[in-house]
Every structure is written in C-alpha cells, then in structure tokens.
Short mmCIF file of C-alpha atoms in Angstrom, two decimals:
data_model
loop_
_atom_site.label_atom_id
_atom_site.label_comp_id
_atom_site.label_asym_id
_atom_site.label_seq_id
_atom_site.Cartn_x
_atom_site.Cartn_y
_atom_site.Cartn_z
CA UNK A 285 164.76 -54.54 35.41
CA UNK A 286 166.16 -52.38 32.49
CA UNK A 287 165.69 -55.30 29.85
CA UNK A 288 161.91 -55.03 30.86
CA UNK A 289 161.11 -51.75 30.70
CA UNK A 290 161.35 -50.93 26.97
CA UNK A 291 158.76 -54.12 26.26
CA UNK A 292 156.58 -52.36 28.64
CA UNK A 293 156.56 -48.90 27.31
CA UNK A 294 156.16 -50.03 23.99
CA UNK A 295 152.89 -51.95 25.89
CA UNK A 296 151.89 -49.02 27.34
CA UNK A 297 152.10 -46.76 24.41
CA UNK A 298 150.47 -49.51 21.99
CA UNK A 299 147.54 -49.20 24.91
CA UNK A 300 147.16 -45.96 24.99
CA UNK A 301 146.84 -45.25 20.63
CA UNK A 302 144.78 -48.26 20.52
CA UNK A 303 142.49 -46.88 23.19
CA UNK A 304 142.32 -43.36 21.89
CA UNK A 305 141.19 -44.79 18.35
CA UNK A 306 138.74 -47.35 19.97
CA UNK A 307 137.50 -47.40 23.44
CA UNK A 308 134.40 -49.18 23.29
CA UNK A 309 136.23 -52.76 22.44
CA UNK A 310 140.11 -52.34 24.22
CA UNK A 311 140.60 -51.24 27.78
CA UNK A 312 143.90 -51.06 29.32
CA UNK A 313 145.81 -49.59 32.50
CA UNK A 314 148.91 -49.25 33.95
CA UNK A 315 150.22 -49.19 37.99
CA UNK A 316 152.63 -49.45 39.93
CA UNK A 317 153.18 -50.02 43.55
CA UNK A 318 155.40 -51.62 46.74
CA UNK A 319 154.44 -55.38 48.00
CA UNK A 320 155.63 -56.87 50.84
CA UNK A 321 155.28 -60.26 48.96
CA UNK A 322 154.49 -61.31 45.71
CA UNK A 323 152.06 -64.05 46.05
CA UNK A 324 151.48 -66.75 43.39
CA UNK A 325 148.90 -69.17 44.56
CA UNK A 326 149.23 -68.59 47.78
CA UNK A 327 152.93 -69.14 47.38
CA UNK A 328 155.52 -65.90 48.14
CA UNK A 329 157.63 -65.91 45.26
CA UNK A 330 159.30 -62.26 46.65
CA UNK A 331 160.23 -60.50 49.12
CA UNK A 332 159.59 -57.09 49.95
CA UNK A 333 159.85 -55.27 46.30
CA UNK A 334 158.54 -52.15 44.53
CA UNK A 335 156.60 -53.06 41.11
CA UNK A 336 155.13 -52.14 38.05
CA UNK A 337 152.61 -53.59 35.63
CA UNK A 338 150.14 -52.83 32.55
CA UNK A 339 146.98 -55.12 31.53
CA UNK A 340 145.10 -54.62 28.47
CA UNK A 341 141.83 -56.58 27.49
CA UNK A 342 139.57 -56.71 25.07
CA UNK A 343 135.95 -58.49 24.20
CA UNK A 344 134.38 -60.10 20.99
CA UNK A 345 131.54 -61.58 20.78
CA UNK A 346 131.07 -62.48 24.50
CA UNK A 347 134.77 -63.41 24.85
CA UNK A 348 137.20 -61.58 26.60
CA UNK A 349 140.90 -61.79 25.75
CA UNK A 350 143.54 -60.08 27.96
CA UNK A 351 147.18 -60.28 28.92
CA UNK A 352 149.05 -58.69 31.33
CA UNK A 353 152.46 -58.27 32.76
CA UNK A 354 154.64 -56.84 36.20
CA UNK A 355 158.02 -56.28 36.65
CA UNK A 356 160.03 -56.06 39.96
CA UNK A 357 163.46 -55.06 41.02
CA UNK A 358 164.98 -57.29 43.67
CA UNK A 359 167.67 -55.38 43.36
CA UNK A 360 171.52 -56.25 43.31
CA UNK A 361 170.72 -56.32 39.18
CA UNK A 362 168.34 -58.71 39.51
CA UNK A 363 164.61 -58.61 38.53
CA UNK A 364 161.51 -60.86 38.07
CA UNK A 365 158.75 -60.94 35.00
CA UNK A 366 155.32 -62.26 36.29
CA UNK A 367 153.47 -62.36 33.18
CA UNK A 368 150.06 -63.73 31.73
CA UNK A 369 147.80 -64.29 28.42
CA UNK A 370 143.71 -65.69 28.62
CA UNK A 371 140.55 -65.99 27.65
CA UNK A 372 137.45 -65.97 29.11
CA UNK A 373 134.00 -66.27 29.11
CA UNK A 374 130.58 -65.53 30.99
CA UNK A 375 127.35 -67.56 30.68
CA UNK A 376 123.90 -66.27 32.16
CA UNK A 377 122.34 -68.63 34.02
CA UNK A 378 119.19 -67.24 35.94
CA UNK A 379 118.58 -64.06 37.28
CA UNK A 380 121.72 -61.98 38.69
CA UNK A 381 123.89 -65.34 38.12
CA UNK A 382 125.97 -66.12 35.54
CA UNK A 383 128.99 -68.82 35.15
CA UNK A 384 132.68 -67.55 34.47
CA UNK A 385 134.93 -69.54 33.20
CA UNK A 386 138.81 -67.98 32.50
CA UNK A 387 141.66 -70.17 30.74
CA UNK A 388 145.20 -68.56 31.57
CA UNK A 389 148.97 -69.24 31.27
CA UNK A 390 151.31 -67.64 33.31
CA UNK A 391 154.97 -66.56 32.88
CA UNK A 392 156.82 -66.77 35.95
CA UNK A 393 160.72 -65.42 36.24
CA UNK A 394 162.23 -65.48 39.37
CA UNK A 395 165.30 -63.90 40.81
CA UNK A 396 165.01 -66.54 43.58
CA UNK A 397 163.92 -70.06 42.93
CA UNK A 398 162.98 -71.84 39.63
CA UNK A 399 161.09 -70.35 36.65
CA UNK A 400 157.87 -71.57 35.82
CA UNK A 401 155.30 -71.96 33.33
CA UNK A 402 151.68 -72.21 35.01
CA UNK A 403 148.84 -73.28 33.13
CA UNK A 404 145.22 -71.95 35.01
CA UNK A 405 141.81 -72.66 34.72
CA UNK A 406 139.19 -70.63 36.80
CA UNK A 407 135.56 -71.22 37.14
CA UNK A 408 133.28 -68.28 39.33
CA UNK A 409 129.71 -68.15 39.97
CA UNK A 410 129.32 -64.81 39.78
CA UNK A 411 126.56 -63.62 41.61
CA UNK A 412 125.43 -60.35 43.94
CA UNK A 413 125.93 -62.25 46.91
CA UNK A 414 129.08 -64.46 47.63
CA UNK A 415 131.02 -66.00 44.53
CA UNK A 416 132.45 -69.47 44.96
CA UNK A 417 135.28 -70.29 42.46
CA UNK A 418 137.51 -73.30 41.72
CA UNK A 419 141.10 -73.04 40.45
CA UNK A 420 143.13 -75.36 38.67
CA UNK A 421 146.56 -75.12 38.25
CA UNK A 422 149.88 -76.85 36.70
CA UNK A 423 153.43 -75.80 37.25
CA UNK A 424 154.77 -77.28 33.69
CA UNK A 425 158.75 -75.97 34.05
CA UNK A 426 158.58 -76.85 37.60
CA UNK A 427 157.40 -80.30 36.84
CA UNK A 428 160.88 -80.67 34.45
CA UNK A 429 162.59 -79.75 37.77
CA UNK A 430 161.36 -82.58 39.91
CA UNK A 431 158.54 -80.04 41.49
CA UNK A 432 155.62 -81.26 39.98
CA UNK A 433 152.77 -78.53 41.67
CA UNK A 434 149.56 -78.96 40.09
CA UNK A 435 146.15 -79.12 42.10
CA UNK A 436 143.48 -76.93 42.76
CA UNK A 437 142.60 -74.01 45.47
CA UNK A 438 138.84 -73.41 46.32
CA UNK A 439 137.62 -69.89 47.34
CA UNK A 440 134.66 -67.42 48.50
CA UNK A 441 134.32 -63.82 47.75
CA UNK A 442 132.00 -60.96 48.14
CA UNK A 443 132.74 -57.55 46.25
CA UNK A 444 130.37 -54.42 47.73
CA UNK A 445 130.60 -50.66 47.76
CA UNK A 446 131.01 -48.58 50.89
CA UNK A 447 129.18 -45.82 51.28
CA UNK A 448 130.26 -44.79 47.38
CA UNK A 449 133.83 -43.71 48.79
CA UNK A 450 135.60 -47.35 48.31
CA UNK A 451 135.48 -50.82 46.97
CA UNK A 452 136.05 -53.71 49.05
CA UNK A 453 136.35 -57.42 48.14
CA UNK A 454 137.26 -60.14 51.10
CA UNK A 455 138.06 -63.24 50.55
CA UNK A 456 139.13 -66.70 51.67
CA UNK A 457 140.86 -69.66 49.98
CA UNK A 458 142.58 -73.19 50.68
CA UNK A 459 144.67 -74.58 47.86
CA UNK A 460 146.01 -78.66 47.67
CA UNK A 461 148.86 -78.44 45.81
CA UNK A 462 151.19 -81.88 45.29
CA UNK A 463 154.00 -80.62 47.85
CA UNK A 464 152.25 -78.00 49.69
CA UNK A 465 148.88 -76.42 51.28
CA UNK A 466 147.80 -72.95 51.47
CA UNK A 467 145.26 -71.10 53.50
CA UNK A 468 144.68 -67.61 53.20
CA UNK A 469 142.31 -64.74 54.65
CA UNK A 470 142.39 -61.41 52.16
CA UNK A 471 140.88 -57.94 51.76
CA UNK A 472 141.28 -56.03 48.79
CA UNK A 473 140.07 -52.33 48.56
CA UNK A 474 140.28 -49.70 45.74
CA UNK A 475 139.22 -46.17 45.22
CA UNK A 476 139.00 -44.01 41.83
CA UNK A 477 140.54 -40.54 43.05
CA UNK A 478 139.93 -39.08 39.87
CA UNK A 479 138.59 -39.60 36.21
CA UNK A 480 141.48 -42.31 35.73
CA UNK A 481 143.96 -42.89 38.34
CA UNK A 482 142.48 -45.89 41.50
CA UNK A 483 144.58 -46.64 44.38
CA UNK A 484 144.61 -50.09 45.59
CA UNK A 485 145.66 -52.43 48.08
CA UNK A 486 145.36 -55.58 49.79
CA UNK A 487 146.28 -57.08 53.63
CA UNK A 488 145.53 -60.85 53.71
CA UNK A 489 147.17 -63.50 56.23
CA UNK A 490 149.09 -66.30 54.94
CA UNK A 491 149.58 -70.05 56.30
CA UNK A 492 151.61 -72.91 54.14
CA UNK A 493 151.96 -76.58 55.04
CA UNK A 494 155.25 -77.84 52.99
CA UNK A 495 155.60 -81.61 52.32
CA UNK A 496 159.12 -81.07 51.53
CA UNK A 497 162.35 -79.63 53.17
CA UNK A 498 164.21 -78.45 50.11
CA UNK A 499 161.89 -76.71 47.64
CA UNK A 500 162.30 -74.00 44.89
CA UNK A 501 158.53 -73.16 44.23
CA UNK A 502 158.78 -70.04 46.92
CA UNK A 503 161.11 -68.01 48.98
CA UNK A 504 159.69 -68.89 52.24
CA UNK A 505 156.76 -70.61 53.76
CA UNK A 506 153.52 -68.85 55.30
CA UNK A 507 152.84 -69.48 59.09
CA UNK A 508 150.23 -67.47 59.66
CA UNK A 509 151.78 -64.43 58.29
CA UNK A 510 150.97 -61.08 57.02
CA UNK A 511 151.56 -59.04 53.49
CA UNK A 512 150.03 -56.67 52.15
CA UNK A 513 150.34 -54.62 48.71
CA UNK A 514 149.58 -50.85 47.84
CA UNK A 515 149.79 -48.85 44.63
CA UNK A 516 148.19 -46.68 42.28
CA UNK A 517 146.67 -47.40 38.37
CA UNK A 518 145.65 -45.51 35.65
CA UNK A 519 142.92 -46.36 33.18
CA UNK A 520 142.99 -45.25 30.01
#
C-alpha cells in the first residue's frame, strides 16, 4: 500500500488548495473505512480489507468531470488500486425528471486475480420517485486474458431522507455478464455528523451464477451472501 499513499496525499492536498481558492466549481472528499468485500459489478474482487479513497469533481458548462481512487491493504505486502476517471451529463426532460448519462473507465489492480481495465457507460432517469438505470460495461485487460466480461446490469433505486437524521438509498440490480450473472439487494445510508465529516455504509445480499469453473474476474462467487461496508468522509 506504501507505493499508493504518496499519489494520494499529493491528491488530497491538490484537493484541498484547489478547494480553498475555488469552491463554487471543484468539490472533493476523502474517507476511509473497513469492507467486508469489495464489490465490482456485483463481482467480490476482496476479501475482508480496511480502505481508503479521495474523489474530486468538478462542473463546466453542464458537464461534470470527476475521478476518483481507493486503496486497500490485503496485507502480506500486497495491496489493490481501484481507480476511475468520467464525465457526465444531465438533461431536463419534464418536470422533476431529467436524463443522466455518465461515461467512465475504471482501473482495477488486484492482489488476487487478473487486472483489469473496465470501460462504463451509465444512463439514470433521475427522478423524485424511483430511478431506473442501465449499465454497460467491458472488461478490456480481461478480454486479453481469455475473460471476455462485457454486458450490461439493470437497476432501481429510490434515495429519501429520514426524519432529517439520515439518508437512505435501496436498491436492486441483475447484471448479464458473458461468464457470469449477478443479483443483488442493497441499502446504503449516510449521515453528516458535522459541518464536513458523513459516515456511511452499506449491507446488500449477493447471488452469482458462474458459467465457468476456473475464473480470475473475482475471489469467490455470491450465493446469496452478505457484505457490508462502513466508513467515514470528509468534504472539503
């Protein structure tokens, strides 16, 4: 994890002076946390691990640009990079709907399994009531590897406000991929505790259907389990 953490402070601090000088146009935050799994579309490309992570965005003209990165140890000197650069954009339809569409890449280094390059595309209608989206991925390194994963996971989600003490967002997706399917139930929740530091979390269950004995895309298969994720972030 060592070789990671100087890029990240360096991140971090960048954030923070760019912030300070202009915080109408750049936000940015940093957290850190414990997962029981880190899940990549619906895959668990971890096992239980303590992270940290900073994401810093930024809009002109309509367009948001953002990139983001987290680091965990797996210990016994080895470590894993999950990081990501997009852009996105919203489009008002009618009323409280609008049209999101995000275009992503994705760095994936594993301590366990093969590294990956994903290309994303994400489309949301966001809306006050229950967002459908549509997600389409491709696995490019994996592909060189023999694991070609591309396809597409499908998904509903509501975000609402409890009683002004907590956020909550469930969700539920399914995901054809070319050597797998996924199915998964989630709740996210987050609370600001002060000005800038929000706790988070999620609990979602899990299922996989592998077409293949011998992969390298994840370090075990979902049937019908449980992980969750907890940690804290600061805003600047």
């Amino acid at each position: 994890m060592k070789k990671f953490i100087l890029p990240l402070l360096s991140i971090i601090v960048s954030a923070s002076i760019a912030t300070a000088e202009d915080q109408s146009k750049l936000k940015a935050s940093v957290n850190a946390g414990y997962t029981s799994n880190y899940i990549v579309n619906g895959l668990a490309k971890t096992g239980s691990q303590a992270f940290a992570g900073v994401d810093i965005s930024t809009e002109y003209y309509g367009v948001n640009t953002y990139v983001g990165a987290t680091v965990l140890d797996a210990g016994t000197g080895l470590d894993e990079l999950h990081a990501n650069v997009g852009v996105g954009k919203s489009v008002n339809l009618f009323e409280t709907f609008s049209l999101k569409a995000d275009a992503q890449i994705f760095q994936h280094q594993v301590a366990v399994g093969a590294n990956s390059t994903e290309g994303r595309l994400t489309l949301a209608l966001d809306n006050k009531y229950i967002t459908p989206y549509v997600v389409g991925t491709y696995d490019l390194d994996v592909a060189n590897r023999g694991y070609s994963q591309r396809g597409y996971i499908v998904g509903l989600k509501r975000s609402f406000d409890v009683f002004g003490v907590f956020n909550l967002t469930p969700s539920v997706e399914y995901g054809q991929m070319t050597d797998y399917e996924t199915t998964s139930v989630k709740l996210d929740a987050s609370k600001v505790l002060w000005d800038k530091l929000e706790v988070f979390g999620q609990v979602g269950w899990f299922d996989n259907n592998f077409d293949i004995v011998n992969y390298n895309f994840a370090t075990e298969q979902f049937i019908g389990d449980v992980a969750a994720t907890a940690g804290v972030r600061w805003n600047f």
